[in-house]
Amino acid sequence: MFRATLKSLLARKVRLILSGLAVVLGVMFVSGAFVLTDTLGRSFDAIFADAYEGVDVNVAAKPKVALGETEGEQVSPPFPAATLDTVKAVPGVAEATGVVAADGARMIGSNGKVVTSFGPPQLGENWTGESDLVQLREGRGPQADDEIVINKALATAGKVKVGDRVGVLTLEPKREFTIVGVFGYSGDRDSIGGANEIMFTTPVAQKLMLGAPDTYNSVSIKAADGVSDESLRDAVAAAVGGGYEVKTGEQLSADAAAGLKEALTFFNRILLGFAAVALLVGTFLILNTFSIIVAQRTRELALMRAIGASGKQIIGSVVLEAIAVGLIASVLGLGAGIGIGALLAYLFSTFAGGLTLAGLGVPASAVIGAFAVGLIITVVAALLPALRASRIPPIAAMQDVATPDRPLTKITIAGGVVTAIGAALLALGLTGNAGDNTLVTILGGVLFAFIGVALLTPLISRPVVSLLGAIFAWSVPGKLGRLNSGRNPRRTAITAAALMVGIALVTGVTVILDSAKSSISGLAQDTIKAELVIAGVQSGPRPPSFDPAVLEKAAAIPGVRLVDGEYGDMALVGGERTWVAASSEVASLRQIFGATPTAGDIDRLAPDQMLVSSDTAKSRGLSVGSQVPVQLARGEARTYTVSGIYASSQLTNPVVLPPAAARDFSIPQPIQGFIQLAPGTSVASVQPQVEALLADSPEVSVADRDAFIEQQAGQLDGLLTMIQILLALAIVIAVLGIINTLALSVLERTRELGLLRAIGLRRAQTMRMITVEAVVISVFGALLGVAVGSGLGAAVVEALKDEGITDLVLPWDQMGVMLGLAAIVGVIAAVLPAVRAARINVLGAIAHD
């Protein structure tokens, strides 16, 4: 039986290769995700190990507001220079250096634009001299207040050199500096982790990066000979007290790498999610492939039963074929995944500004995941055809056997039940009743919904396919193709369901994001009563900002009625992390953003008062007169009194503090500005004057309200494009499924095709017949996908009404494009099977058994 199975497998290499490709692509995603995150994780380990190689112990003040990886840039608060003297006096300290290092030093390059960084920080530091790690490549260290040194990566990106005069943006407005040196790192590296670094003299760094003289935000310590890092750490911690974090260099390196690895874990889950979609589509393909193979081998399997093979042996034969396909596909998928992981790591390193990659590694998780996924998916998909094969009666070997259409009652009932479960899970998750398991519940609901619809598809395939095929029924090949596409509802349904999954996900995501864009744009149009907006596009963890003086100068322009600068930061409000804002003109809350008061006065704020939204007041039990402690990123905690409450909306912040509070924000500069014009004043007359005021703030620009709203909503387009590219893999697998189904169908109908050719069907007509069949199946799958995707997307939009997504937008143009592309996909998928059908030897086909 084993030898017979191997011979059967080798006799069907092409058809099994096509089904194996689906597994290869899915496994490639799984193993590639693990290879990518492992490579980047080890790269970050190496980077931070190098960065803290010369540090035995480090001292830093505890953050006043601890932030997560997705909540912004962590601010390490400054501490007085006296702490450095305290550290130096600790026994066992050989050397202690006060360090200033903070994100937010942006250099203006030779093209007049800020040198951006997509991810890595833009550090402003104090120059402490060369070391084993830091090495000057050109020039010298800074000595005067208007001198800086920069790392080689920044010099290359900004196209500047020693002697150039450049502008630098920090906590203060733009200042001019002369580049007097360019430095690199040991190992001929231009940067560490792709960071852009600017180093000032210590007094200048303290003022520009920390906002206070005679302060540092860390102390780097070297231990004396014979003193362990751990014992020195404990001694220093005892000396400086509980307001500081004291860590060894090894701990510091591990903690820094751990934060980035957490972000990588999230990215890894996204890739694995798309791999799961690809494998779900692949399951349909494999199920169809083995079903057709079993149908073709009916007489062969019946003969085996007739000569003594048991039902278990027949099941084992089919499962053995599946294991062989799964093993081969897993090996190929693992190899492809290693290549994809390496490519993505290289692209990530290039995009991140020259990240030095660790050697490519293949973690055990990639290997285990590849073989587990490849084998399990293939074997599970082959089980139903295997069970069907075991029930073939021996008498079937003695007669011509056609695969009869089985009743659809059971599969329809099963589809209805599974669809109902999916709908229930989606309702549970989207209404927020799943607790901490909301995401898992929604994903489970989507999975059950797809499987349920796939099970229900055979019920509707025959009438829908017949209707679609009527378009081509004007010719004999068209009529035959129409009949062929509907002759086996189960097979047609499974093939179409594979395409349905990919198109449904693309359609659903498009519906959600387009609805979000429309809702945001409509709300902004109705709410923002400002004709001009100052803002920039955020490309990293730090939003663009501009000089507060611009606000005062803009207010003096003739025709300007009101100017508001918006500051924002994460803070501890009543002990809870909350986004807070500060407005340079508090009256703008009502006049520009249309906020309506529900209690108290929202048009003015004393230095010790705050405003809160109605949702915040309700959730925290606040009322006018309530006192709330607020800890900002800098400075000490202060208690504010609630002086007004305003109606919540999607464009208002939960908490508004007085303008003076912005001095203690992470970014003490406005990140957006809103300009309201007096009646009769044209935008064209004021906008150029505001642009001139922003000459020293190249990160931002001024635009009219419509352009600003379009820019903000357009950021969702990039997300949509990325998702569509990743989901394209599922559609590619579905196309393979159509090719596979048609190829196997041609083999199954060899005699029939020979008879058609014998009675006059020409080769070109044969090819058109196969093409019509493919197009009908493809368009049927696309119709299913568009319908299911629109339904799922509409359900999500309905569930998000309370979050401000109030408009339901169905992308009719994109749906039409998808249906048109589905027809083209059908034509492409039919090429190889059609050519094979046209080349069938007529006499050989008639004699084919």
PDB file of C-alpha atoms in Angstrom, residues 525-616:
ATOM      1  CA  GLN A 525     -15.766  70.440   8.278  1.00  0.00           C
ATOM      2  CA  ASP A 526     -18.738  70.978  10.579  1.00  0.00           C
ATOM      3  CA  THR A 527     -16.705  71.659  13.710  1.00  0.00           C
ATOM      4  CA  ILE A 528     -13.491  73.552  12.896  1.00  0.00           C
ATOM      5  CA  LYS A 529     -14.289  77.220  12.399  1.00  0.00           C
ATOM      6  CA  ALA A 530     -10.798  78.283  11.329  1.00  0.00           C
ATOM      7  CA  GLU A 531      -9.877  79.201   7.777  1.00  0.00           C
ATOM      8  CA  LEU A 532      -6.140  78.440   8.147  1.00  0.00           C
ATOM      9  CA  VAL A 533      -4.334  75.674  10.016  1.00  0.00           C
ATOM     10  CA  ILE A 534      -0.633  75.398  10.897  1.00  0.00           C
ATOM     11  CA  ALA A 535       0.503  71.756  11.107  1.00  0.00           C
ATOM     12  CA  GLY A 536       3.027  69.229   9.862  1.00  0.00           C
ATOM     13  CA  VAL A 537       3.066  65.525   8.998  1.00  0.00           C
ATOM     14  CA  GLN A 538       4.381  63.357  11.821  1.00  0.00           C
ATOM     15  CA  SER A 539       7.062  60.924  10.599  1.00  0.00           C
ATOM     16  CA  GLY A 540       8.345  59.621  13.928  1.00  0.00           C
ATOM     17  CA  PRO A 541       7.498  59.483  17.617  1.00  0.00           C
ATOM     18  CA  ARG A 542       7.723  63.281  17.937  1.00  0.00           C
ATOM     19  CA  PRO A 543       5.075  65.495  16.280  1.00  0.00           C
ATOM     20  CA  PRO A 544       6.316  68.593  14.394  1.00  0.00           C
ATOM     21  CA  SER A 545       6.167  71.854  16.332  1.00  0.00           C
ATOM     22  CA  PHE A 546       6.810  75.551  15.744  1.00  0.00           C
ATOM     23  CA  ASP A 547       7.879  78.739  17.509  1.00  0.00           C
ATOM     24  CA  PRO A 548       5.154  80.101  19.830  1.00  0.00           C
ATOM     25  CA  ALA A 549       6.115  83.610  18.698  1.00  0.00           C
ATOM     26  CA  VAL A 550       4.440  82.808  15.367  1.00  0.00           C
ATOM     27  CA  LEU A 551       1.066  82.901  17.127  1.00  0.00           C
ATOM     28  CA  GLU A 552       1.495  86.453  18.406  1.00  0.00           C
ATOM     29  CA  LYS A 553       2.794  87.685  15.055  1.00  0.00           C
ATOM     30  CA  ALA A 554      -0.052  85.969  13.179  1.00  0.00           C
ATOM     31  CA  ALA A 555      -2.593  87.598  15.483  1.00  0.00           C
ATOM     32  CA  ALA A 556      -1.239  91.009  14.424  1.00  0.00           C
ATOM     33  CA  ILE A 557      -1.904  90.380  10.704  1.00  0.00           C
ATOM     34  CA  PRO A 558      -4.772  92.559   9.428  1.00  0.00           C
ATOM     35  CA  GLY A 559      -7.950  90.559   8.977  1.00  0.00           C
ATOM     36  CA  VAL A 560      -7.075  87.893  11.580  1.00  0.00           C
ATOM     37  CA  ARG A 561      -9.793  87.556  14.197  1.00  0.00           C
ATOM     38  CA  LEU A 562      -8.507  84.778  16.483  1.00  0.00           C
ATOM     39  CA  VAL A 563      -5.337  82.658  16.710  1.00  0.00           C
ATOM     40  CA  ASP A 564      -5.003  79.501  18.802  1.00  0.00           C
ATOM     41  CA  GLY A 565      -1.929  77.351  19.400  1.00  0.00           C
ATOM     42  CA  GLU A 566      -2.580  73.773  20.533  1.00  0.00           C
ATOM     43  CA  TYR A 567      -0.115  71.956  22.810  1.00  0.00           C
ATOM     44  CA  GLY A 568      -0.520  68.315  23.757  1.00  0.00           C
ATOM     45  CA  ASP A 569       1.071  65.656  25.961  1.00  0.00           C
ATOM     46  CA  MET A 570       0.414  62.562  28.056  1.00  0.00           C
ATOM     47  CA  ALA A 571       0.057  63.271  31.788  1.00  0.00           C
ATOM     48  CA  LEU A 572      -1.089  61.704  35.029  1.00  0.00           C
ATOM     49  CA  VAL A 573      -4.480  63.214  35.822  1.00  0.00           C
ATOM     50  CA  GLY A 574      -5.763  62.004  39.156  1.00  0.00           C
ATOM     51  CA  GLY A 575      -3.238  59.162  38.933  1.00  0.00           C
ATOM     52  CA  GLU A 576      -4.429  57.975  35.505  1.00  0.00           C
ATOM     53  CA  ARG A 577      -2.559  58.422  32.226  1.00  0.00           C
ATOM     54  CA  THR A 578      -4.564  60.885  30.167  1.00  0.00           C
ATOM     55  CA  TRP A 579      -3.954  62.996  27.069  1.00  0.00           C
ATOM     56  CA  VAL A 580      -4.046  66.668  28.045  1.00  0.00           C
ATOM     57  CA  ALA A 581      -3.994  69.812  25.947  1.00  0.00           C
ATOM     58  CA  ALA A 582      -3.222  73.457  26.498  1.00  0.00           C
ATOM     59  CA  SER A 583      -4.549  76.251  24.299  1.00  0.00           C
ATOM     60  CA  SER A 584      -2.869  79.594  23.882  1.00  0.00           C
ATOM     61  CA  GLU A 585      -6.361  81.064  23.501  1.00  0.00           C
ATOM     62  CA  VAL A 586      -8.847  79.210  25.710  1.00  0.00           C
ATOM     63  CA  ALA A 587     -11.826  80.936  24.077  1.00  0.00           C
ATOM     64  CA  SER A 588     -11.010  78.970  20.903  1.00  0.00           C
ATOM     65  CA  LEU A 589     -12.574  75.896  22.490  1.00  0.00           C
ATOM     66  CA  ARG A 590     -15.971  77.440  21.836  1.00  0.00           C
ATOM     67  CA  GLN A 591     -15.221  79.819  18.964  1.00  0.00           C
ATOM     68  CA  ILE A 592     -13.066  77.528  16.791  1.00  0.00           C
ATOM     69  CA  PHE A 593     -14.021  73.996  17.862  1.00  0.00           C
ATOM     70  CA  GLY A 594     -17.670  74.695  18.619  1.00  0.00           C
ATOM     71  CA  ALA A 595     -17.592  73.244  22.128  1.00  0.00           C
ATOM     72  CA  THR A 596     -20.685  73.891  24.197  1.00  0.00           C
ATOM     73  CA  PRO A 597     -20.515  74.381  27.974  1.00  0.00           C
ATOM     74  CA  THR A 598     -22.466  71.984  30.188  1.00  0.00           C
ATOM     75  CA  ALA A 599     -21.289  73.528  33.464  1.00  0.00           C
ATOM     76  CA  GLY A 600     -19.155  76.483  34.531  1.00  0.00           C
ATOM     77  CA  ASP A 601     -17.213  78.812  32.244  1.00  0.00           C
ATOM     78  CA  ILE A 602     -15.152  77.417  29.349  1.00  0.00           C
ATOM     79  CA  ASP A 603     -14.020  80.730  27.845  1.00  0.00           C
ATOM     80  CA  ARG A 604     -11.239  81.537  30.330  1.00  0.00           C
ATOM     81  CA  LEU A 605      -8.812  79.759  32.644  1.00  0.00           C
ATOM     82  CA  ALA A 606      -6.851  80.954  35.657  1.00  0.00           C
ATOM     83  CA  PRO A 607      -3.348  79.472  36.137  1.00  0.00           C
ATOM     84  CA  ASP A 608      -4.698  76.957  38.673  1.00  0.00           C
ATOM     85  CA  GLN A 609      -7.828  75.916  36.762  1.00  0.00           C
ATOM     86  CA  MET A 610      -8.650  73.232  34.208  1.00  0.00           C
ATOM     87  CA  LEU A 611     -11.488  72.277  31.845  1.00  0.00           C
ATOM     88  CA  VAL A 612     -12.708  68.713  31.291  1.00  0.00           C
ATOM     89  CA  SER A 613     -15.002  67.052  28.773  1.00  0.00           C
ATOM     90  CA  SER A 614     -18.382  65.745  29.863  1.00  0.00           C
ATOM     91  CA  ASP A 615     -17.266  62.121  29.302  1.00  0.00           C
ATOM     92  CA  THR A 616     -14.200  62.650  31.505  1.00  0.00           C
TER      93      THR A 616
END
